[in-house]
Every structure is written in structure tokens, then in C-alpha cells.
Amino acid sequence: MRTPDVSSDVARVVSVNGRLQPAADARVSIFDRGLLYGDGIFETFRIYDGRPFRFNDHWRRLQRSTRSIGLRLPHTAAWFHRQIDTLLDANLLTDALVRLTITRGAGPAGLEPPTTVAPTIILFARPFAGYPKILYQRGLTVIIASIRRPPPSATPPYAKSLSYLGGILAKREAVQRGANDALLLSVEGHVCEGTTSNLFFVRAGTLYTPSVQTGLLQGITRQVVLELARRLKIPVRQGLFLPKTLLAANELFLTNTSYEVMPVVKVDGRRIGTGKPGPVTRRLHQAFQRAR
Ligand code: PLP
């Protein structure tokens, strides 16, 4: 039986363990540890004009991620770059999102990580030329999720692991409450990040973002925005912030590989600033688009 076409937005050709094949024919073992235990990591690359944005930063995060769970990467950066290029060529894509998944592979039963098993490496692409402009003009609405982000002592903070259940439940809650997305707090109650994004807010001309201490994933886009803010001489503070600080902010935005810099205009139904995307958010997004 062929895999049902549940992801019609995925480009036709995918790559499994270095082999290109039609998405509908791609297979992994039902004993794959990625499936059984979420034992693996992933990266999402943004492709602009045929080139992966900040490939080296993604590669470094991938190395840190895999190292933090003791998974040995079986190939070099050049190999992964070639895989992405080949996948894009096969699908005739120049603007896309490429998802790379690496699991610990199919192994014997039990949690003990096998050492002799080859990882499973999956790449697929989605055509993507950015979200509609209207979203950036209007901004998103978010809630503060009731579920919290696990602390760095509970899950390795560097691991961009396959286990996204927390984020999924937070997103589900957002949808049920009629919002676009959710923010998660740390177990101590500090603002941490979005379900798949980092967050920034602006108050009196200063840019604030939660510190890595909160257990957030260190986004590549977060890093780029911090670099741009320095270049634009916007003062930046990283720290521990309570949710009430957000409500007193003039502007709020989320960053990730697909959002770039996405304004947020409401938190838990309460307006942020004027209730419209603000000038610092716009300036940083424009700078981001020039830099990519
Ligand atoms: N935080 C989480 C939990 C994420 O899943 C992501 C991206 O998927 C980010 C932050 C943002 O990371 P990046 O800017 O590298 O896309």
C-alpha cells in the first residue's frame, strides 16, 4: 500500500539515507527509535534563491544537538549540503523549507541506545516563499500556554529533539482558544519562547529577549536578530521576564526560520502597545530581509 498523501505540500521527491525517491514510496522501519521514542534530532533550513540560509550555523547546532544525545553524525557538513542541493534540484525548487530528520535508527527493544545501528536520515522539502504579507501587517495573536517548557536540567537545551509533545499541546490550546500561536513559560514562570519560535519585546526603545537560562532553544533567527540589533545600535537586554512584563511592552515579535520576524499584537486577548505591529519590529524585519 502506498503512503496516503497526507502532506500534499511536500515536494514530490524526498531523500532517505542518501537515496532520492518519490515521497509516496518512502519507507522507514516501524522499529525506528525516532518513531518509538522520539530518539533523534532535526533541523529546518530556509532556502532563499536556491541557497540554505546560515547553513554553517544550522550545521553547528546539528553537531551540538547530536552530541548532546550521544548520536554520532555519520557524514560531513559537505555531504549534508550536497543532499540539500540534490533534493532542491530534483524538485526544481529555489525557495523552500527543507526538513532534515536524523533518528538513532531501528534497534532492538528497550531504551538503551544501540551503538551498532546506522542512523536514519530523512530530508524533504516544501515549496515556501514566505507567509502572506497580511500576517506581517496585522500581526499574530498568542496565548500563554498552561504547559511549561522543561528546564535545561530535564532535557538537554541544545538538543533540537524530535520530542515536540509540549509544543504540540501548547499549539492545540492556542487553536482551542482562537489564537494563532502560544508562548511557553519556564517552570519558574519566566517567559521562555514560542511553540517553534523565540520571542523578543520592545520597551522604550530597548529590545528584550529571554535568556538561554530559561531552557529555550537557541534559534538561528534569534541569533541573526541579536546581530542586527547590535548593528542598528538598538540596545539589547537578555534576562528573566515575567509575563506581566510582556503586557507592558510596546512591541512583541516571534522569530524562526519560516516566520523571520513576525509581529504579535495580542497576548491572552490583551493588546500589546497600540495593537498594531511596531516600528522596531518592522525595522528589524527589513534589516533581516536585506541580510538574507
Ligand atoms: N524554539 C523552538 C522550540 C523551535 O522549535 C524553533 C524552531 O523550530 C525555534 C525556537 C527557532 O529556531 P530557528 O530560528 O533556528 O528556526
Coordinates of C-alpha atoms and ligand atoms in Angstrom, one line a residue:
M1 CA 0.0 0.0 0.0
R2 CA 1.3 3.5 -0.8
T3 CA 1.7 6.1 1.9
P4 CA -1.5 8.2 1.9
D5 CA -0.9 11.6 0.6
V6 CA -1.4 13.5 3.9
S7 CA 1.2 16.2 3.0
S8 CA 0.3 17.4 -0.4
D9 CA 2.5 20.4 0.2
V10 CA 5.7 18.3 0.4
A11 CA 7.7 18.3 -2.8
R12 CA 7.4 15.1 -4.8
V13 CA 10.9 13.8 -4.3
V14 CA 12.4 13.0 -0.8
S15 CA 15.6 11.6 0.4
V16 CA 16.0 8.6 2.7
N17 CA 19.5 7.6 3.8
G18 CA 21.0 9.5 0.8
R19 CA 18.7 7.9 -1.8
L20 CA 16.2 10.1 -3.7
Q21 CA 12.7 8.6 -4.1
P22 CA 9.1 9.6 -4.6
A23 CA 7.6 10.7 -1.3
A24 CA 4.8 8.2 -1.7
D25 CA 7.2 5.3 -1.8
A26 CA 9.5 6.4 1.1
R27 CA 9.7 4.0 4.0
V28 CA 11.2 3.7 7.4
S29 CA 11.1 0.8 9.8
I30 CA 8.3 0.6 12.4
F31 CA 11.1 -0.2 14.9
D32 CA 12.8 3.2 14.2
R33 CA 13.7 4.8 17.5
G34 CA 12.6 8.2 16.2
L35 CA 9.1 6.8 15.9
L36 CA 9.1 4.7 19.1
Y37 CA 10.9 7.1 21.5
G38 CA 11.3 10.4 19.7
D39 CA 15.0 9.4 19.8
G40 CA 16.5 11.8 17.2
I41 CA 17.0 15.4 16.2
F42 CA 16.1 17.6 13.4
E43 CA 16.8 20.9 11.6
T44 CA 14.7 23.1 9.4
F45 CA 16.6 25.0 6.7
R46 CA 15.2 28.0 4.9
I47 CA 16.2 28.1 1.2
Y48 CA 16.4 31.6 -0.4
D49 CA 17.2 31.7 -4.1
G50 CA 18.5 28.1 -4.1
R51 CA 20.8 28.5 -1.0
P52 CA 20.3 27.4 2.5
F53 CA 20.4 30.4 4.8
R54 CA 23.1 30.3 7.5
F55 CA 24.0 26.7 6.7
N56 CA 27.0 26.8 8.9
D57 CA 25.0 27.9 11.9
H58 CA 22.5 25.1 11.4
W59 CA 25.4 22.6 11.0
R60 CA 26.9 23.8 14.3
R61 CA 23.5 23.4 16.0
L62 CA 23.1 20.0 14.5
Q63 CA 26.5 18.9 15.8
R64 CA 25.7 20.2 19.3
S65 CA 22.3 18.6 19.2
T66 CA 23.5 15.2 18.2
R67 CA 26.5 15.4 20.6
S68 CA 24.2 16.2 23.5
I69 CA 22.2 13.0 22.9
G70 CA 25.3 10.9 22.0
L71 CA 24.3 10.3 18.4
R72 CA 27.3 10.1 16.0
L73 CA 26.8 12.0 12.8
P74 CA 27.8 9.6 10.0
H75 CA 28.5 12.3 7.4
T76 CA 30.3 15.6 6.9
A77 CA 28.8 19.1 6.6
A78 CA 29.6 18.9 2.8
W79 CA 27.6 15.7 2.5
F80 CA 24.6 17.2 4.1
H81 CA 24.9 20.4 2.0
R82 CA 25.0 18.2 -1.2
Q83 CA 21.9 16.3 0.0
I84 CA 20.0 19.6 0.3
D85 CA 21.2 20.8 -3.1
T86 CA 20.3 17.5 -4.8
L87 CA 16.9 17.5 -3.2
L88 CA 16.2 21.0 -4.4
D89 CA 17.4 20.2 -7.9
A90 CA 15.3 17.1 -8.0
N91 CA 12.2 19.1 -7.1
L92 CA 13.1 22.2 -9.1
L93 CA 12.9 24.4 -6.0
T94 CA 14.6 27.6 -5.2
D95 CA 12.5 28.9 -2.3
A96 CA 11.7 26.3 0.2
L97 CA 11.9 24.9 3.7
V98 CA 14.0 21.7 4.0
R99 CA 13.4 19.5 7.0
L100 CA 16.3 17.2 7.9
T101 CA 15.5 14.4 10.4
I102 CA 18.1 12.1 11.9
T103 CA 17.0 9.3 14.2
R104 CA 19.1 6.9 16.1
G105 CA 17.8 4.2 13.7
A106 CA 15.9 0.9 14.1
G107 CA 17.2 -1.0 17.0
P108 CA 16.4 -3.8 19.5
A109 CA 13.6 -3.2 22.1
G110 CA 14.4 -1.1 25.1
L111 CA 15.7 2.3 25.8
E112 CA 19.4 1.6 25.8
P113 CA 20.8 3.3 22.7
P114 CA 22.3 0.8 20.3
T115 CA 25.8 1.6 19.2
T116 CA 26.0 -0.5 16.1
V117 CA 22.9 0.7 14.3
A118 CA 23.0 3.3 11.5
P119 CA 21.0 6.4 12.0
T120 CA 18.0 7.1 9.7
I121 CA 18.4 10.3 7.7
I122 CA 15.4 11.8 6.0
L123 CA 15.2 15.0 4.0
F124 CA 12.1 16.5 2.4
A125 CA 11.3 20.0 1.1
R126 CA 8.3 22.2 1.0
P127 CA 7.9 25.0 -1.5
F128 CA 7.9 28.2 0.6
A129 CA 8.3 31.8 -0.4
G130 CA 7.3 33.3 2.9
Y131 CA 4.0 33.9 4.7
P132 CA 1.4 36.2 3.2
K133 CA 2.2 39.9 3.8
I134 CA -1.1 40.5 5.5
L135 CA 0.2 38.5 8.5
Y136 CA 3.0 40.9 8.9
Q137 CA 0.7 43.9 8.5
R138 CA -1.8 42.6 11.1
G139 CA 0.4 40.6 13.5
L140 CA -0.4 37.4 15.3
T141 CA -2.4 36.7 18.4
V142 CA -0.9 34.4 21.1
I143 CA -1.9 32.9 24.4
I144 CA 0.3 31.9 27.3
A145 CA 0.1 28.1 27.3
S146 CA -0.7 26.2 30.5
I147 CA 2.1 23.7 29.8
R148 CA 5.6 24.8 30.7
R149 CA 8.9 24.4 28.9
P150 CA 11.1 21.7 30.6
P151 CA 14.1 23.2 32.3
P152 CA 17.7 22.6 31.0
S153 CA 18.1 20.1 33.8
A154 CA 15.3 18.0 32.4
T155 CA 16.0 17.9 28.7
P156 CA 19.3 18.9 27.1
P157 CA 18.7 22.5 25.9
Y158 CA 20.9 22.2 22.9
A159 CA 19.0 19.2 21.5
K160 CA 16.5 20.1 18.8
S161 CA 15.0 16.8 19.5
L162 CA 12.1 15.0 17.8
S163 CA 10.0 15.2 21.0
Y164 CA 7.7 18.1 20.4
L165 CA 4.7 17.0 22.5
G166 CA 4.9 20.1 24.8
G167 CA 4.8 22.4 21.8
I168 CA 2.0 20.4 20.2
L169 CA -0.1 20.7 23.3
A170 CA 0.6 24.4 23.6
K171 CA -0.4 24.9 20.0
R172 CA -3.5 22.8 20.5
E173 CA -4.5 25.1 23.4
A174 CA -3.8 28.2 21.2
V175 CA -6.1 26.9 18.5
Q176 CA -8.9 26.0 21.0
R177 CA -8.7 29.5 22.4
G178 CA -8.8 31.1 19.0
A179 CA -5.2 32.4 18.9
N180 CA -2.6 31.8 16.3
D181 CA 0.2 30.5 18.5
A182 CA 1.3 30.1 22.1
L183 CA 4.1 31.2 24.3
L184 CA 5.6 28.9 26.9
L185 CA 6.9 29.8 30.3
S186 CA 9.7 28.1 32.1
V187 CA 8.9 26.0 35.2
E188 CA 9.9 29.1 37.3
G189 CA 7.3 31.1 35.5
H190 CA 9.5 33.2 33.3
V191 CA 8.7 33.9 29.7
C192 CA 10.7 31.4 27.6
E193 CA 9.7 31.1 23.9
G194 CA 7.0 30.2 21.4
T195 CA 6.0 26.7 20.3
T196 CA 8.5 26.8 17.5
S197 CA 10.0 30.2 17.8
N198 CA 11.9 32.6 20.1
L199 CA 10.4 35.8 21.3
F200 CA 11.5 39.4 21.7
F201 CA 9.8 42.5 23.0
V202 CA 10.5 46.2 22.9
R203 CA 10.1 48.7 25.7
A204 CA 11.1 52.3 25.5
G205 CA 13.4 51.6 22.6
T206 CA 15.3 48.7 24.2
L207 CA 15.0 45.1 22.8
Y208 CA 14.5 42.4 25.3
T209 CA 14.7 38.6 24.9
P210 CA 14.6 35.7 27.4
S211 CA 17.9 34.4 28.5
V212 CA 19.1 30.9 27.5
Q213 CA 18.8 30.0 31.2
T214 CA 15.0 29.6 30.7
G215 CA 15.6 26.5 28.7
L216 CA 14.8 28.0 25.3
L217 CA 16.1 26.6 22.0
Q218 CA 18.8 28.9 20.6
G219 CA 17.2 29.8 17.3
I220 CA 19.4 30.8 14.4
T221 CA 16.9 33.6 13.6
R222 CA 17.2 34.8 17.3
Q223 CA 21.0 35.0 16.8
V224 CA 20.6 36.9 13.5
V225 CA 18.2 39.4 15.1
L226 CA 20.6 39.9 18.0
E227 CA 23.4 40.6 15.5
L228 CA 21.2 43.0 13.5
A229 CA 20.1 44.9 16.7
R230 CA 23.7 45.5 17.6
R231 CA 24.5 46.7 14.1
L232 CA 21.5 49.0 14.2
K233 CA 22.6 50.3 17.6
I234 CA 19.3 49.1 19.3
P235 CA 20.1 48.4 22.9
V236 CA 19.6 44.7 23.8
R237 CA 19.0 43.0 27.2
Q238 CA 18.7 39.3 27.8
G239 CA 17.2 38.2 31.1
L240 CA 14.4 36.6 33.1
F241 CA 11.0 38.3 32.5
L242 CA 7.6 37.6 34.0
P243 CA 4.5 37.5 31.7
K244 CA 3.2 40.8 33.1
T245 CA 6.3 42.5 31.5
L246 CA 5.1 41.4 28.1
L247 CA 1.7 43.2 28.7
A248 CA 3.6 46.4 29.4
A249 CA 5.7 46.1 26.2
N250 CA 5.3 48.5 23.3
E251 CA 6.0 45.7 20.7
L252 CA 6.4 42.0 20.7
F253 CA 7.6 39.6 18.0
L254 CA 8.5 36.0 17.3
T255 CA 11.4 34.7 15.3
N256 CA 12.1 31.5 13.5
T257 CA 13.3 30.1 10.2
S258 CA 9.9 30.5 8.5
Y259 CA 8.4 33.5 10.4
E260 CA 11.6 35.5 10.1
V261 CA 10.4 38.4 12.3
M262 CA 6.7 38.0 13.0
P263 CA 4.8 40.7 15.0
V264 CA 2.5 39.7 17.8
V265 CA -0.3 42.1 18.7
K266 CA -2.2 40.3 21.4
V267 CA -1.4 38.1 24.4
D268 CA -4.2 36.3 26.1
G269 CA -6.7 38.7 24.4
R270 CA -4.8 41.8 25.7
R271 CA -3.4 44.3 23.3
I272 CA 0.4 44.9 23.1
G273 CA 1.3 48.5 22.6
T274 CA -1.0 50.1 20.0
G275 CA -2.3 46.7 18.9
K276 CA -0.5 47.1 15.6
P277 CA 3.0 45.9 14.5
G278 CA 5.5 48.4 15.7
P279 CA 8.4 50.4 14.2
V280 CA 11.3 48.4 15.8
T281 CA 9.8 45.1 14.7
R282 CA 9.4 46.5 11.1
R283 CA 12.9 47.9 11.1
L284 CA 14.4 44.6 12.2
H285 CA 12.4 42.6 9.7
Q286 CA 13.5 44.9 6.9
A287 CA 17.1 44.5 8.0
F288 CA 16.7 40.8 8.2
Q289 CA 15.3 40.7 4.6
R290 CA 18.3 42.7 3.4
A291 CA 20.7 40.4 5.2
R292 CA 19.5 37.1 3.9
Ligands
PLP1 N1 12.4 27.4 19.7 C1 11.8 26.3 19.3 C2 11.2 25.4 20.3 C3 11.8 25.9 18.0 O1 11.3 24.7 17.6 C4 12.4 26.7 17.0 C5 12.4 26.4 15.6 O2 11.9 25.4 15.2 C6 12.9 28.0 17.4 C7 12.9 28.3 18.7 C8 13.5 28.9 16.4 O3 14.7 28.4 15.8 P1 15.2 28.9 14.4 O4 15.3 30.4 14.4 O5 16.5 28.3 14.2 O6 14.2 28.5 13.4

